[in-house]
Every structure is written in structure tokens, then in C-alpha cells.
Coordinates of C-alpha atoms and ligand atoms in Angstrom, one line a residue:
M1 CA 96.3 -51.0 -32.4
P2 CA 92.9 -50.9 -31.5
L3 CA 90.9 -50.6 -27.1
R4 CA 92.8 -52.7 -24.9
F5 CA 91.7 -54.0 -21.1
Y6 CA 93.4 -56.2 -19.5
N7 CA 90.9 -58.5 -18.1
T8 CA 91.4 -60.0 -14.4
L9 CA 89.4 -63.0 -15.4
T10 CA 91.6 -64.0 -18.9
Q11 CA 95.0 -62.7 -17.4
Q12 CA 95.0 -61.7 -20.5
V13 CA 95.3 -57.9 -22.5
E14 CA 92.4 -57.9 -25.0
P15 CA 90.5 -56.2 -27.5
F16 CA 87.5 -54.7 -25.9
A17 CA 84.7 -53.4 -28.1
P18 CA 81.1 -53.8 -27.0
L19 CA 78.6 -56.8 -27.0
A20 CA 76.0 -54.4 -29.0
D21 CA 74.7 -51.0 -30.2
N22 CA 77.5 -49.3 -29.6
T23 CA 76.7 -49.3 -25.9
V24 CA 78.4 -50.7 -23.6
R25 CA 77.0 -52.3 -20.5
M26 CA 79.0 -51.3 -17.3
Y27 CA 79.2 -52.2 -13.9
T28 CA 81.6 -50.5 -10.7
C29 CA 80.4 -51.0 -7.4
G30 CA 80.3 -47.9 -5.3
P31 CA 80.5 -46.7 -1.5
T32 CA 79.7 -48.8 1.5
V33 CA 78.2 -45.0 2.9
Y34 CA 78.6 -45.6 6.5
D35 CA 81.3 -42.5 6.8
Y36 CA 82.7 -39.8 4.7
A37 CA 84.6 -42.0 1.0
H38 CA 88.2 -41.5 1.9
I39 CA 90.7 -40.8 -1.3
G40 CA 91.7 -44.2 -1.3
N41 CA 88.0 -44.7 -2.1
F42 CA 88.3 -42.1 -4.2
R43 CA 91.2 -43.2 -6.3
S44 CA 88.4 -46.7 -7.9
F45 CA 86.1 -44.2 -7.6
V46 CA 88.8 -41.1 -10.2
F47 CA 89.7 -44.9 -12.5
V48 CA 86.1 -45.4 -13.6
D49 CA 85.7 -41.7 -14.6
L50 CA 88.6 -42.0 -16.4
L51 CA 86.8 -45.4 -18.7
R52 CA 84.3 -43.9 -18.7
R53 CA 85.2 -40.6 -20.2
W54 CA 88.0 -42.9 -22.8
L55 CA 84.8 -45.1 -24.1
R56 CA 83.2 -42.2 -24.3
A57 CA 85.8 -41.1 -26.4
S58 CA 86.4 -44.4 -28.1
G59 CA 83.2 -43.5 -29.8
H60 CA 80.9 -45.9 -27.1
R61 CA 77.6 -45.0 -25.9
L62 CA 77.2 -46.0 -21.9
D63 CA 75.0 -47.3 -20.2
H64 CA 76.9 -47.6 -16.6
V65 CA 75.2 -48.7 -13.7
M66 CA 76.9 -47.4 -9.9
N67 CA 75.2 -49.4 -6.7
I68 CA 75.2 -47.9 -3.1
T69 CA 75.5 -49.9 0.0
D70 CA 72.8 -48.6 2.3
V71 CA 72.6 -51.2 4.8
D72 CA 75.7 -53.8 5.4
D73 CA 76.7 -54.3 9.2
K74 CA 78.6 -51.1 9.2
I75 CA 75.7 -49.3 8.4
I76 CA 73.5 -51.1 11.6
Q77 CA 76.3 -50.8 13.8
N78 CA 76.5 -47.1 13.7
A79 CA 71.9 -46.2 12.8
V80 CA 71.2 -48.5 15.9
A81 CA 73.7 -47.0 18.5
L82 CA 72.8 -43.4 17.9
H83 CA 70.0 -44.8 18.1
Q84 CA 68.8 -43.2 14.1
P85 CA 66.6 -45.3 11.4
V86 CA 69.4 -46.9 8.6
E87 CA 67.4 -44.0 6.1
E88 CA 68.4 -41.3 8.4
Y89 CA 71.9 -41.9 8.6
T90 CA 73.4 -43.5 5.8
A91 CA 71.3 -39.7 3.8
K92 CA 74.2 -37.9 5.5
Y93 CA 76.7 -39.9 3.5
T94 CA 75.1 -40.9 1.1
E95 CA 74.3 -36.5 0.3
A96 CA 78.4 -35.6 0.8
F97 CA 79.9 -39.8 -1.7
R98 CA 77.2 -36.7 -4.2
E99 CA 78.9 -33.7 -3.4
D100 CA 83.0 -35.4 -3.4
C101 CA 81.6 -36.6 -6.4
Q102 CA 80.5 -33.4 -7.5
I103 CA 84.1 -32.1 -6.4
L104 CA 86.7 -33.9 -7.7
R105 CA 84.3 -33.8 -11.6
L106 CA 83.4 -37.9 -11.5
E107 CA 80.8 -37.9 -13.7
T108 CA 78.0 -39.3 -12.6
P109 CA 76.2 -42.8 -13.8
E110 CA 73.5 -43.1 -15.6
R111 CA 72.1 -45.2 -12.9
L112 CA 72.5 -44.7 -9.8
V113 CA 71.4 -47.1 -7.4
K114 CA 70.2 -47.6 -3.6
A115 CA 70.5 -50.8 -2.4
T116 CA 67.0 -51.1 0.4
E117 CA 65.5 -50.1 -2.7
H118 CA 65.4 -53.4 -4.5
I119 CA 65.0 -55.5 -1.2
P120 CA 62.0 -58.1 -2.7
D121 CA 64.7 -58.2 -6.6
M122 CA 67.2 -60.2 -3.6
V123 CA 64.2 -61.7 -2.1
Q124 CA 63.5 -63.9 -5.9
A125 CA 66.7 -63.8 -7.5
I126 CA 67.1 -65.7 -3.8
E127 CA 64.1 -67.4 -4.3
R128 CA 65.0 -68.3 -7.8
L129 CA 68.1 -69.9 -6.4
S130 CA 66.8 -71.3 -3.7
E131 CA 64.4 -73.7 -6.4
T132 CA 67.2 -74.1 -8.0
G133 CA 69.6 -76.2 -6.0
H134 CA 71.8 -73.5 -5.2
T135 CA 70.6 -72.3 -1.1
Y136 CA 71.0 -74.0 1.9
D137 CA 68.7 -72.0 5.5
S138 CA 69.9 -71.8 8.5
D139 CA 68.6 -69.9 12.0
G140 CA 66.6 -67.9 9.6
S141 CA 68.8 -67.4 7.3
V142 CA 69.9 -68.1 3.8
Y143 CA 72.8 -69.2 2.3
F144 CA 75.3 -69.9 -1.0
R145 CA 75.7 -73.6 -1.2
I146 CA 79.8 -72.8 -3.3
S147 CA 79.7 -76.4 -4.1
T148 CA 76.6 -76.0 -6.3
F149 CA 79.2 -73.1 -8.4
P150 CA 81.4 -75.5 -10.0
E151 CA 83.7 -72.9 -11.5
Y152 CA 83.8 -71.0 -8.5
G153 CA 87.5 -69.4 -7.7
K154 CA 87.4 -68.8 -11.6
L155 CA 87.9 -65.4 -11.4
S156 CA 90.5 -65.0 -8.1
H157 CA 92.8 -67.5 -10.0
T158 CA 92.5 -70.5 -7.2
D159 CA 91.5 -74.1 -6.7
F160 CA 88.6 -74.5 -3.6
S161 CA 87.5 -77.4 -5.5
G162 CA 89.2 -79.4 -1.7
M163 CA 86.8 -77.2 0.6
R164 CA 84.7 -78.8 2.9
S165 CA 81.0 -78.3 2.4
S166 CA 78.4 -76.2 4.6
V167 CA 80.5 -74.3 6.7
R168 CA 79.1 -70.7 6.7
V169 CA 80.5 -67.2 7.0
D170 CA 77.9 -64.2 7.6
V171 CA 80.7 -61.6 7.1
D172 CA 80.8 -60.0 3.8
K173 CA 83.9 -59.0 4.3
Y174 CA 86.8 -62.5 4.0
D175 CA 90.4 -63.8 2.4
K176 CA 91.0 -67.3 0.8
D177 CA 91.5 -69.0 3.4
N178 CA 87.8 -68.6 4.6
A179 CA 86.4 -69.5 2.1
R180 CA 82.8 -70.7 3.1
D181 CA 79.0 -70.9 1.1
F182 CA 78.3 -67.0 2.2
A183 CA 75.2 -65.7 3.5
L184 CA 72.8 -64.4 0.8
W185 CA 70.5 -63.4 3.4
K186 CA 70.4 -62.8 6.7
A187 CA 68.3 -62.5 9.8
P188 CA 68.1 -60.2 12.2
K189 CA 69.8 -59.8 15.6
E190 CA 68.2 -58.7 18.5
G191 CA 67.3 -55.0 17.6
E192 CA 68.7 -55.0 14.4
P193 CA 66.5 -53.4 11.5
F194 CA 65.0 -56.4 8.8
W195 CA 63.0 -56.6 6.3
P196 CA 59.9 -58.5 5.8
A197 CA 59.8 -61.8 3.0
P198 CA 58.3 -64.7 2.4
I199 CA 62.0 -66.2 3.0
G200 CA 61.6 -65.0 6.4
P201 CA 62.7 -61.4 8.3
G202 CA 65.7 -59.8 7.3
R203 CA 68.3 -58.3 5.1
P204 CA 70.5 -58.9 1.6
G205 CA 74.1 -59.6 1.7
W206 CA 75.7 -57.3 0.4
H207 CA 76.9 -59.3 -2.6
I208 CA 73.4 -60.2 -3.9
E209 CA 72.7 -56.5 -4.0
C210 CA 75.3 -56.0 -7.1
S211 CA 74.4 -59.4 -9.0
V212 CA 71.5 -58.8 -8.8
M213 CA 71.0 -54.4 -9.6
A214 CA 73.2 -55.4 -12.8
I215 CA 70.7 -57.8 -14.2
K216 CA 68.1 -55.3 -13.5
Y217 CA 69.3 -53.0 -15.5
L218 CA 71.7 -55.0 -18.1
G219 CA 71.0 -57.4 -18.3
S220 CA 72.3 -61.2 -18.3
T221 CA 75.9 -60.5 -19.8
L222 CA 77.9 -57.3 -19.1
D223 CA 80.4 -55.5 -21.0
I224 CA 83.0 -54.8 -18.3
H225 CA 82.6 -55.3 -14.5
A226 CA 84.9 -53.5 -12.3
G227 CA 85.9 -52.1 -8.8
G228 CA 88.5 -52.4 -6.5
V229 CA 90.8 -55.0 -7.0
D230 CA 90.1 -55.4 -3.0
L231 CA 86.4 -57.2 -4.5
V232 CA 88.3 -59.7 -6.5
F233 CA 87.6 -61.6 -3.8
P234 CA 85.5 -62.8 -1.7
H235 CA 82.7 -59.5 -3.1
H236 CA 83.5 -60.5 -7.1
E237 CA 83.9 -63.7 -7.2
N238 CA 80.9 -64.1 -4.8
E239 CA 79.0 -62.1 -8.2
I240 CA 79.7 -63.7 -10.6
A241 CA 78.8 -67.6 -8.5
Q242 CA 75.6 -65.6 -7.6
S243 CA 75.0 -64.4 -11.5
E244 CA 76.0 -67.2 -13.5
A245 CA 73.9 -69.8 -11.4
L246 CA 71.2 -67.9 -12.3
T247 CA 70.7 -67.1 -15.7
G248 CA 72.6 -69.8 -16.6
K249 CA 74.5 -67.2 -18.8
P250 CA 78.6 -65.1 -19.0
F251 CA 78.1 -62.6 -16.4
A252 CA 80.8 -60.5 -17.3
R253 CA 82.1 -60.0 -20.6
F254 CA 85.4 -57.9 -18.9
W255 CA 86.7 -57.7 -15.1
L256 CA 88.6 -54.5 -14.4
H257 CA 90.5 -54.0 -11.0
S258 CA 92.2 -50.7 -10.1
E259 CA 95.1 -51.1 -7.1
F260 CA 94.8 -49.1 -4.2
L261 CA 96.1 -46.0 -2.8
M262 CA 98.8 -46.6 0.0
V263 CA 100.1 -44.7 2.7
E264 CA 103.6 -45.6 3.1
G265 CA 103.4 -48.8 2.0
Q266 CA 100.2 -49.7 3.4
K267 CA 96.8 -49.2 1.9
M268 CA 94.8 -46.1 2.8
S269 CA 92.5 -48.0 5.3
K270 CA 89.5 -46.5 7.8
S271 CA 90.6 -49.8 9.3
L272 CA 94.6 -48.7 9.4
G273 CA 93.4 -45.2 10.0
N274 CA 95.7 -44.4 8.2
F275 CA 94.0 -41.5 6.0
Y276 CA 92.9 -39.2 4.6
T277 CA 89.1 -37.9 3.5
L278 CA 88.9 -35.4 -0.3
R279 CA 87.4 -33.3 3.1
D280 CA 90.5 -33.2 4.8
V281 CA 92.5 -33.2 1.9
L282 CA 91.1 -29.6 0.6
S283 CA 91.2 -27.8 4.1
R284 CA 94.7 -28.0 4.0
G285 CA 93.8 -25.4 0.4
Y286 CA 94.7 -28.5 -2.1
A287 CA 92.8 -28.2 -5.0
P288 CA 89.9 -30.4 -6.2
E289 CA 91.8 -30.6 -9.6
A290 CA 95.2 -31.3 -8.1
I291 CA 93.7 -34.1 -6.6
R292 CA 92.0 -35.4 -9.2
Y293 CA 95.1 -35.2 -11.4
L294 CA 96.9 -37.4 -8.8
L295 CA 94.8 -40.1 -9.1
A296 CA 94.4 -39.7 -13.0
S297 CA 98.4 -40.0 -13.1
V298 CA 99.9 -43.6 -12.2
P299 CA 98.1 -46.1 -14.6
Y300 CA 95.6 -47.7 -12.2
R301 CA 97.4 -50.5 -12.4
K302 CA 99.6 -50.0 -10.9
Q303 CA 100.0 -48.9 -6.8
L304 CA 100.3 -45.1 -6.0
N305 CA 102.1 -43.7 -2.4
F306 CA 100.3 -41.2 -1.4
T307 CA 101.8 -37.9 -0.5
F308 CA 101.3 -34.2 -0.2
D309 CA 104.2 -33.0 -2.5
G310 CA 102.7 -35.4 -5.2
I311 CA 99.1 -33.2 -4.7
K312 CA 101.7 -30.2 -4.9
S313 CA 104.2 -31.4 -7.8
A314 CA 100.5 -32.7 -10.0
A315 CA 99.4 -28.4 -9.0
T316 CA 102.4 -27.7 -10.8
A317 CA 101.5 -29.8 -14.3
I318 CA 98.4 -28.3 -14.0
D319 CA 99.7 -25.5 -14.2
R320 CA 101.6 -26.2 -16.8
V321 CA 99.0 -26.8 -19.1
R322 CA 97.1 -23.9 -18.4
N323 CA 99.9 -21.4 -18.9
F324 CA 100.6 -22.9 -23.0
K325 CA 96.3 -22.7 -22.8
L326 CA 96.6 -19.1 -21.5
R327 CA 99.7 -18.7 -24.6
L328 CA 97.8 -20.2 -27.3
E329 CA 94.7 -17.9 -26.1
S330 CA 97.0 -14.6 -25.8
E331 CA 100.2 -14.3 -27.8
K332 CA 99.5 -12.7 -30.8
F333 CA 101.2 -15.7 -33.7
P334 CA 103.4 -14.9 -36.8
D335 CA 100.6 -15.2 -39.4
C336 CA 102.0 -19.1 -40.8
T337 CA 101.7 -22.2 -40.8
N338 CA 104.6 -23.9 -39.0
E339 CA 104.6 -28.0 -41.0
N340 CA 107.4 -29.3 -38.4
M341 CA 104.7 -27.9 -35.5
A342 CA 101.7 -29.4 -37.0
A343 CA 103.2 -32.6 -38.0
R344 CA 104.0 -32.2 -34.0
T345 CA 100.9 -31.8 -33.1
E346 CA 99.0 -34.6 -35.3
A347 CA 102.0 -37.2 -33.1
A348 CA 101.3 -35.4 -30.1
S349 CA 97.3 -36.8 -30.8
R350 CA 98.2 -40.1 -31.3
K351 CA 100.4 -40.6 -28.4
F352 CA 97.6 -39.5 -25.9
T353 CA 95.6 -41.8 -28.1
E354 CA 98.0 -45.0 -27.8
G355 CA 98.3 -44.4 -24.3
M356 CA 94.9 -44.2 -23.2
D357 CA 94.1 -47.3 -25.5
D358 CA 96.5 -48.9 -23.5
D359 CA 94.8 -50.5 -21.0
L360 CA 94.2 -46.7 -19.7
N361 CA 98.5 -46.0 -19.5
T362 CA 98.0 -42.5 -17.8
A363 CA 101.7 -42.6 -17.7
E364 CA 101.5 -42.2 -21.1
A365 CA 98.6 -39.7 -22.8
L366 CA 100.1 -38.0 -19.6
A367 CA 104.2 -38.2 -21.6
A368 CA 102.6 -37.8 -24.8
I369 CA 100.9 -33.8 -24.1
F370 CA 103.6 -32.6 -21.5
E371 CA 106.6 -33.4 -24.6
Y372 CA 104.7 -31.7 -26.2
V373 CA 103.8 -29.0 -24.3
R374 CA 107.5 -28.8 -23.6
D375 CA 108.5 -28.6 -27.4
A376 CA 105.8 -26.7 -28.9
N377 CA 106.4 -23.7 -25.9
T378 CA 110.8 -23.5 -26.4
A379 CA 109.2 -23.4 -30.9
M380 CA 107.0 -20.0 -29.2
D381 CA 110.0 -18.5 -27.4
A382 CA 111.3 -18.9 -30.7
G383 CA 109.0 -17.7 -32.6
E384 CA 109.3 -20.6 -34.5
F385 CA 105.2 -21.5 -33.5
C386 CA 102.2 -20.2 -36.1
A387 CA 99.2 -19.0 -35.7
G388 CA 98.1 -22.0 -38.0
N389 CA 99.0 -24.0 -35.6
A390 CA 96.8 -22.8 -32.0
A391 CA 93.5 -24.2 -33.6
A392 CA 95.3 -28.0 -33.6
A393 CA 97.0 -27.2 -30.2
L394 CA 93.6 -26.0 -28.4
E395 CA 91.8 -28.9 -30.4
L396 CA 94.6 -31.0 -28.8
L397 CA 94.5 -29.8 -25.4
G398 CA 90.3 -30.1 -25.6
R399 CA 90.7 -33.7 -26.0
F400 CA 93.6 -34.2 -23.1
D401 CA 91.1 -32.1 -21.1
S402 CA 88.1 -33.6 -21.5
V403 CA 89.7 -36.8 -20.0
F404 CA 91.7 -35.0 -17.4
D405 CA 89.5 -32.7 -16.8
V406 CA 91.9 -30.3 -15.0
I407 CA 92.3 -27.2 -16.4
Q408 CA 89.3 -25.2 -15.4
P409 CA 89.9 -24.0 -11.5
T410 CA 87.4 -24.8 -9.6
K411 CA 86.5 -21.8 -8.2
Q412 CA 87.0 -20.4 -4.6
S413 CA 88.8 -17.7 -2.5
G414 CA 91.7 -17.4 -0.1
F415 CA 92.4 -21.3 -1.2
M416 CA 95.9 -18.9 -3.4
E417 CA 98.4 -19.0 -1.6
D418 CA 100.7 -15.3 -1.4
S419 CA 104.0 -16.8 -3.2
E420 CA 102.1 -17.6 -5.8
V421 CA 99.6 -14.5 -6.3
E422 CA 102.6 -12.9 -6.4
S423 CA 104.0 -14.7 -9.1
M424 CA 100.9 -14.1 -11.5
I425 CA 101.7 -10.6 -10.5
A426 CA 105.1 -10.3 -11.8
D427 CA 104.0 -13.1 -14.6
R428 CA 100.9 -10.2 -15.6
T429 CA 103.8 -6.9 -15.5
K430 CA 106.4 -8.9 -18.1
A431 CA 103.5 -8.9 -20.5
K432 CA 102.6 -5.2 -19.7
A433 CA 106.2 -4.2 -20.7
A434 CA 105.9 -6.4 -23.4
R435 CA 102.6 -5.0 -24.6
N436 CA 101.1 -8.6 -24.3
F437 CA 98.0 -6.8 -22.8
A438 CA 95.3 -9.0 -23.6
L439 CA 98.0 -11.3 -21.4
A440 CA 98.3 -8.7 -18.9
D441 CA 94.2 -8.5 -18.5
Q442 CA 94.0 -12.3 -19.0
I443 CA 95.5 -13.0 -15.3
R444 CA 93.6 -10.1 -13.9
E445 CA 91.0 -11.5 -14.2
Q446 CA 92.2 -15.9 -13.7
L447 CA 93.2 -13.7 -10.2
L448 CA 90.3 -12.5 -9.8
E449 CA 87.9 -15.2 -9.5
Q450 CA 90.0 -17.0 -7.1
G451 CA 88.9 -13.4 -5.1
I452 CA 92.3 -11.7 -5.3
I453 CA 91.7 -8.5 -6.9
L454 CA 94.3 -5.5 -8.3
E455 CA 95.4 -2.1 -8.1
D456 CA 97.4 -0.6 -10.3
T457 CA 99.2 2.6 -8.2
K458 CA 102.9 4.4 -8.3
G459 CA 104.1 2.2 -6.4
G460 CA 103.8 -0.9 -8.2
V461 CA 101.7 -3.2 -8.0
R462 CA 99.3 -3.4 -4.7
W463 CA 97.0 -6.7 -4.5
K464 CA 93.9 -7.9 -1.9
R465 CA 91.6 -10.7 -0.8
K466 CA 87.8 -9.4 -1.6
Ligands
AMP1 P1 83.9 -50.2 0.2 O1 83.4 -48.0 0.4 O2 84.6 -49.4 1.5 O3 82.7 -50.0 -0.2 O4 84.9 -48.5 -0.8 C1 85.0 -48.2 -2.2 C2 86.0 -48.3 -3.2 O5 86.8 -47.6 -2.4 C3 86.5 -50.4 -3.4 O6 86.1 -50.4 -5.1 C4 87.1 -50.3 -2.4 O7 88.1 -51.1 -3.6 C5 87.3 -49.2 -3.0 N1 88.7 -48.9 -2.5 C6 89.0 -49.2 -0.7 N2 90.3 -48.9 0.2 C7 91.2 -48.4 -1.5 C8 92.7 -47.7 -1.7 N3 93.5 -47.1 -1.1 N4 93.2 -47.6 -2.9 C9 92.6 -47.3 -3.5 N5 91.9 -48.0 -3.6 C10 90.6 -48.3 -2.7
ZN2 ZN1 79.6 -55.4 -5.5

């Protein structure tokens, strides 16, 4: 079965291939930089990272654009309250977002673009929409008239045909019951920053930002447009209306939407106050790769309930793979090839691919890896895993890690719990007793990387933190 995705537009799972020159032209909605992002936001960015990595593992090239929304109602409100220019206010959170992405090992898109650096493009697009009769002005603002786009509602599969025309909405986020003509360009209120433009002073609405930057860099028709499920309506619906009104072409072939990170049955969100930033979680001593693993482990179209126990289980799962890799690299196996094991490794690799190809079913893909690790460990214990099986096993771990990227520990000191240190020292003592000095040395190195120094004394091993 080929690579396939659930397409929100058609409500079907469809085989995926890019339209031209094996390059996936993809746009994903980025953060609004008015505060630190929370780990709910990062669930959707981790999903996009998995998507990127799997598209590449499937042999495609990528041209991926992600926006940074660095002007919106909240940003202006907060910057004005702090007497700061918008640019200064957003610079701090843009930098924090970049840092957090790096900590979570999220690849940087080919183009990470700021809304405020594309204002003239947006003004031009609004002018063109006006020339073709899709807009009207009111009090210095420009609105998109949704009745001029008969397919309005096709992404959210909602019938808006009975809508009253010329009822407007100024805020960017609203629900389907409040579907209205939406603002493309907003006139400034007293004391608010604005950009001068032929259409009058103002600033762009959120939806036009994404349409304009997507078309500018990727052309009229994208292969994939993705974002969190809360963006289906109104954001993506409005993006379709503006873009297709501008170009007359289908805006995106595949629309992918990731589900929420939940806390006790509710969406993690700033407004509910039930959120943790990445920094909050790290300061409690959890490793970034455990958070990454947790966010990646549940298939993106299923809600994921956040708990700290969930991060602990993620850390345990990562340890299992790391220990297996350590065994592969350090143990001396019999000089042979076990054909059954070779077939088992191949089957695991196939199952991993099948899982990921099936609309990024990460749960299936991870099950393939962990069942394999269990079987291979059992074979090693029984002396049935041969030296000739090691290369294929390491290659499988490499494929797994090229997508999940959790094996390499993040270099940081002081985060290892005492009990974890003791348990690794016990493993090292066992390895020495079994005369596996290579493994013993590796464990010493691993501990050193975490800032733990061992001293072998007559009375046993003593350890301290650097
Ligand atoms: P914002 O910075 O508010 O524009 O949101 C950035 C991204 O985070 C959007 O794609 C949202 O859909 C997504 N998002 C917000 N809250 C959650 C959540 N609890 N779980 C998953 N994704 C979320
Ligand atoms: Zn967007």
C-alpha cells in the first residue's frame, strides 16, 4: 500500500504523491508570537515534523513554508500595554519559539516567514480581490464578501448558503455559528500601530497572511496544507475562499489536521489556563526527547491526553531502545547469521513502513519497533542473535530514529534522578562481572555525558555530580 493521508477536504484517505518534480510543496500554519508556546501547540508542530521527515523518508523533496504571525489583535494589545513597538515585543517570543523547536528537534522548514515582512504582498492581493468584486469597505476596513465564493464551507463541510450577506466580523477567531464576512484589512483604532497603504492605513487580518505567503512561495496549488484541527474553521475555510478567488485554482490538494493535546477532557489552551509551556515541563526535570516521543506516539488524528505519567512512560520507552542499541554495539555475538532473525528484522522494518504510510499511524509503527526489540533481546539472551544480524538491526533503529529522533540523549547535567544513576551503576557492575568491559565503559561514558563521575574504590563504586 502506498503512502496515504486522510484529506479533510474530501473526507477520504487518499494515496499521496506530489504534483510536480517529486517535490512536496507544503504550507503549515505557524505560531502567533504573543507569548511562549505551550506543549499543546507543540503537538501540532511535532506532527508537522513527523510529516516532513516521513515525506523525505518516502523519497520526496520538500519545499515547506511556515509562517510566524507577528501581528494580530493580542500582539497589538500586549505591545501597546507595555509601551513597546510590535517588533520588539514579538522578537522575544519568536526567538523563544525557535529555541523550543530546536530543543524538541523540530526541523526548520525550508522557509520560515514573518507576516510583517509581506505587508505589500498582502495589500496587492487585497487590491486584486477588490478589483474582482470580492470585497467591500466599511469604516476604513476591507472585508471579504463570502457570498461571492459559492464554495464557501467546502472544507468544514458546512452549508452556509442561507447566510445573511454583509454581516461582518472583525475578530480573527470565531465559530461556524458566527460565520460572517471577514476582515482582510483592519483600520487602526486609536493608539494602535498600522502600516500605510493605498487601501488606507491598517494591518492585515490573520487569514490573508497565510494565503499570500503560501501562494508567493509555493504557487497557486499546494500539495499539502496542514495545521491544528481548530484551524479548519474559520482560518482554512477563509484561506481557501481568498486564495481560490485570487487564482481561480484549487488552493491545496491535501488538507491535514492534527487533533488536540487534552488535559482532563479539555483542550490544553491559554484561555483555560490548563497549559504547560515547554520550559515548565523541562524545569520539572523531564527530558525534551521524552516530551517529543509522547507527542509523537499517538496518531495525529486522535486526541492525546497529557499527563506527567505519560512523559515518564515515554522516557522508559526511549530507554528500552537505547539499551537495545547499546547491546547491539557492545555485546559479542556468535559469528553467524540467524536466518529467522534476519527475516524478523525485515518484517519489523516492513511493519514500521506500513504503519507510517497509513496516514502516519505512529502507534502501529512504534509497536513494530518495540515488538522487535523484545524479540531480539530474547534472542540475545538465548545466544541466538548472531553477529551477522547486528547491521540490519542497527539500520532498523536508524530508520526509526530518522523519524522519531529520540535516541541521542540531550546533553544536560543534573537532570538524572539518583535512582537512575544507581541503576546504571548496577548495570555496569553486572557488565564488569560478565567481563563485558566495552559495555561497562560505555555506561561510564553515558553517565559522564549526564555530568555523573564514577570512582571505583575498594568498597565499591562511588559517584558524584560534576
Ligand atoms: P496559535 O499560536 O494559537 O496560532 O496556535 C498554533 C498552533 O497550535 C495551531 O495550529 C493550533 O491549532 C495548535 N494548538 C493550539 N492548542 C492546541 C492543543 N491543545 N493541542 C494541539 N494543538 C494545539
Ligand atoms: Zn494559517
